[in-house]
Amino acid sequence: MDRFRQLLGNHETFSVPKVIHSLTSKQVLTSELVYGVPLDQLASADENIRNWTAGSLLRLTLEELFHYQFMQTDPNWSNFFYNESLKKACTTCNKQCMFSSLKHYY
């Protein structure tokens, strides 16, 4: 998650919460609190928000594949949050995500 945060550090659309290593163990991942609505709950949101979110996710996917060569492949949309006040989508990871769904491509 630190690597993903580093890659998206100044991203205009996405942010990744900081891991609090002093409170993290092999079984528990502790990070900054992320505010927002899980993306899987945006189905009834305004069409402009849905279009912005879908376009942003597509751009991020292409950036991950071709620019960063590092991809967050977690299929759980509840790990992504839309924050309307920041006009940003935030991504979080659970402990499983740290080991299985962050892929580096060479």
PDB file of C-alpha atoms in Angstrom:
ATOM      1  CA  MET A   1       0.000   0.000   0.000  1.00  0.00           C
ATOM      2  CA  ASP A   2       2.937   2.329   0.635  1.00  0.00           C
ATOM      3  CA  ARG A   3       4.125   1.768  -2.927  1.00  0.00           C
ATOM      4  CA  PHE A   4       0.689   2.505  -4.330  1.00  0.00           C
ATOM      5  CA  ARG A   5       0.486   5.653  -2.178  1.00  0.00           C
ATOM      6  CA  GLN A   6       3.878   6.741  -3.469  1.00  0.00           C
ATOM      7  CA  LEU A   7       2.842   6.224  -7.096  1.00  0.00           C
ATOM      8  CA  LEU A   8      -0.428   8.134  -6.680  1.00  0.00           C
ATOM      9  CA  GLY A   9       1.018  10.749  -4.312  1.00  0.00           C
ATOM     10  CA  ASN A  10       0.169  13.808  -6.398  1.00  0.00           C
ATOM     11  CA  HIS A  11      -2.626  12.307  -8.461  1.00  0.00           C
ATOM     12  CA  GLU A  12      -5.365  14.815  -9.237  1.00  0.00           C
ATOM     13  CA  THR A  13      -8.185  12.296  -8.887  1.00  0.00           C
ATOM     14  CA  PHE A  14      -7.110   9.472  -6.556  1.00  0.00           C
ATOM     15  CA  SER A  15      -5.504   9.270  -3.161  1.00  0.00           C
ATOM     16  CA  VAL A  16      -4.322   6.390  -0.987  1.00  0.00           C
ATOM     17  CA  PRO A  17      -4.417   6.687   2.812  1.00  0.00           C
ATOM     18  CA  LYS A  18      -1.182   6.608   4.755  1.00  0.00           C
ATOM     19  CA  VAL A  19      -0.408   3.362   6.566  1.00  0.00           C
ATOM     20  CA  ILE A  20       0.226   3.791  10.293  1.00  0.00           C
ATOM     21  CA  HIS A  21       3.035   1.264  10.670  1.00  0.00           C
ATOM     22  CA  SER A  22       3.281   1.547  14.462  1.00  0.00           C
ATOM     23  CA  LEU A  23      -0.289   0.212  14.710  1.00  0.00           C
ATOM     24  CA  THR A  24       0.008  -2.373  11.916  1.00  0.00           C
ATOM     25  CA  SER A  25       0.808  -6.038  12.490  1.00  0.00           C
ATOM     26  CA  LYS A  26       0.847  -9.222  10.407  1.00  0.00           C
ATOM     27  CA  GLN A  27      -2.904  -9.559  10.976  1.00  0.00           C
ATOM     28  CA  VAL A  28      -4.047  -5.901  11.118  1.00  0.00           C
ATOM     29  CA  LEU A  29      -3.537  -3.080   8.635  1.00  0.00           C
ATOM     30  CA  THR A  30      -4.082   0.382  10.123  1.00  0.00           C
ATOM     31  CA  SER A  31      -4.355   3.435   7.909  1.00  0.00           C
ATOM     32  CA  GLU A  32      -5.713   6.943   7.933  1.00  0.00           C
ATOM     33  CA  LEU A  33      -9.489   7.168   8.003  1.00  0.00           C
ATOM     34  CA  VAL A  34     -11.006   7.694   4.558  1.00  0.00           C
ATOM     35  CA  TYR A  35     -14.288   9.559   4.238  1.00  0.00           C
ATOM     36  CA  GLY A  36     -16.662   9.017   1.373  1.00  0.00           C
ATOM     37  CA  VAL A  37     -19.214   6.763  -0.240  1.00  0.00           C
ATOM     38  CA  PRO A  38     -18.126   3.277  -1.349  1.00  0.00           C
ATOM     39  CA  LEU A  39     -18.168   3.142  -5.144  1.00  0.00           C
ATOM     40  CA  ASP A  40     -20.515   0.175  -5.138  1.00  0.00           C
ATOM     41  CA  GLN A  41     -23.160   2.503  -3.642  1.00  0.00           C
ATOM     42  CA  LEU A  42     -22.969   5.125  -6.431  1.00  0.00           C
ATOM     43  CA  ALA A  43     -25.542   3.404  -8.660  1.00  0.00           C
ATOM     44  CA  SER A  44     -28.203   5.912  -7.595  1.00  0.00           C
ATOM     45  CA  ALA A  45     -25.872   8.934  -7.632  1.00  0.00           C
ATOM     46  CA  ASP A  46     -26.197  11.763 -10.113  1.00  0.00           C
ATOM     47  CA  GLU A  47     -25.262  10.773 -13.687  1.00  0.00           C
ATOM     48  CA  ASN A  48     -22.404  13.305 -13.751  1.00  0.00           C
ATOM     49  CA  ILE A  49     -20.841  11.705 -10.665  1.00  0.00           C
ATOM     50  CA  ARG A  50     -21.237   8.207 -12.131  1.00  0.00           C
ATOM     51  CA  ASN A  51     -19.694   9.311 -15.452  1.00  0.00           C
ATOM     52  CA  TRP A  52     -16.823  11.084 -13.700  1.00  0.00           C
ATOM     53  CA  THR A  53     -16.161   8.033 -11.519  1.00  0.00           C
ATOM     54  CA  ALA A  54     -16.247   5.579 -14.414  1.00  0.00           C
ATOM     55  CA  GLY A  55     -13.964   7.746 -16.541  1.00  0.00           C
ATOM     56  CA  SER A  56     -11.561   8.249 -13.644  1.00  0.00           C
ATOM     57  CA  LEU A  57     -11.358   4.499 -12.971  1.00  0.00           C
ATOM     58  CA  LEU A  58     -10.683   3.801 -16.644  1.00  0.00           C
ATOM     59  CA  ARG A  59      -7.905   6.420 -16.734  1.00  0.00           C
ATOM     60  CA  LEU A  60      -6.406   5.008 -13.529  1.00  0.00           C
ATOM     61  CA  THR A  61      -6.467   1.481 -14.968  1.00  0.00           C
ATOM     62  CA  LEU A  62      -4.565   2.620 -18.058  1.00  0.00           C
ATOM     63  CA  GLU A  63      -2.091   4.648 -15.971  1.00  0.00           C
ATOM     64  CA  GLU A  64      -1.472   1.643 -13.732  1.00  0.00           C
ATOM     65  CA  LEU A  65      -0.861  -0.691 -16.674  1.00  0.00           C
ATOM     66  CA  PHE A  66       1.192   1.503 -18.950  1.00  0.00           C
ATOM     67  CA  HIS A  67       2.746   4.216 -16.798  1.00  0.00           C
ATOM     68  CA  TYR A  68       3.269   2.767 -13.321  1.00  0.00           C
ATOM     69  CA  GLN A  69       3.382  -0.910 -14.354  1.00  0.00           C
ATOM     70  CA  PHE A  70       1.868  -1.569 -10.949  1.00  0.00           C
ATOM     71  CA  MET A  71      -1.806  -2.341 -10.501  1.00  0.00           C
ATOM     72  CA  GLN A  72      -4.301  -2.547  -7.666  1.00  0.00           C
ATOM     73  CA  THR A  73      -6.447  -5.508  -8.714  1.00  0.00           C
ATOM     74  CA  ASP A  74      -8.730  -5.788  -5.683  1.00  0.00           C
ATOM     75  CA  PRO A  75     -12.227  -6.587  -7.043  1.00  0.00           C
ATOM     76  CA  ASN A  76     -13.992  -5.234  -3.935  1.00  0.00           C
ATOM     77  CA  TRP A  77     -15.529  -1.868  -4.925  1.00  0.00           C
ATOM     78  CA  SER A  78     -16.153  -1.161  -1.233  1.00  0.00           C
ATOM     79  CA  ASN A  79     -12.416  -0.526  -0.963  1.00  0.00           C
ATOM     80  CA  PHE A  80     -12.835   2.562  -3.153  1.00  0.00           C
ATOM     81  CA  PHE A  81     -14.558   5.678  -1.828  1.00  0.00           C
ATOM     82  CA  TYR A  82     -15.890   8.759  -3.581  1.00  0.00           C
ATOM     83  CA  ASN A  83     -15.401  11.948  -1.569  1.00  0.00           C
ATOM     84  CA  GLU A  84     -17.657  14.637  -3.027  1.00  0.00           C
ATOM     85  CA  SER A  85     -16.126  17.532  -1.089  1.00  0.00           C
ATOM     86  CA  LEU A  86     -12.628  16.695  -2.374  1.00  0.00           C
ATOM     87  CA  LYS A  87     -13.878  15.518  -5.800  1.00  0.00           C
ATOM     88  CA  LYS A  88     -11.542  12.575  -5.309  1.00  0.00           C
ATOM     89  CA  ALA A  89     -11.823   8.841  -5.211  1.00  0.00           C
ATOM     90  CA  CYS A  90      -9.827   7.220  -2.438  1.00  0.00           C
ATOM     91  CA  THR A  91      -8.650   3.661  -2.454  1.00  0.00           C
ATOM     92  CA  THR A  92      -8.022   1.539   0.598  1.00  0.00           C
ATOM     93  CA  CYS A  93      -6.717  -1.966   1.017  1.00  0.00           C
ATOM     94  CA  ASN A  94      -7.316  -4.658   3.518  1.00  0.00           C
ATOM     95  CA  LYS A  95      -4.509  -6.951   4.663  1.00  0.00           C
ATOM     96  CA  GLN A  96      -5.381  -9.520   1.970  1.00  0.00           C
ATOM     97  CA  CYS A  97      -5.127  -6.808  -0.672  1.00  0.00           C
ATOM     98  CA  MET A  98      -1.582  -5.979   0.397  1.00  0.00           C
ATOM     99  CA  PHE A  99      -0.337  -9.423  -0.541  1.00  0.00           C
ATOM    100  CA  SER A 100      -2.562 -10.636  -3.330  1.00  0.00           C
ATOM    101  CA  SER A 101      -3.955  -7.769  -5.340  1.00  0.00           C
ATOM    102  CA  LEU A 102      -1.109  -5.331  -5.847  1.00  0.00           C
ATOM    103  CA  LYS A 103       0.674  -6.584  -8.961  1.00  0.00           C
ATOM    104  CA  HIS A 104       3.913  -5.308 -10.478  1.00  0.00           C
ATOM    105  CA  TYR A 105       4.280  -5.667 -14.229  1.00  0.00           C
ATOM    106  CA  TYR A 106       7.668  -5.682 -15.936  1.00  0.00           C
TER     107      TYR A 106
END
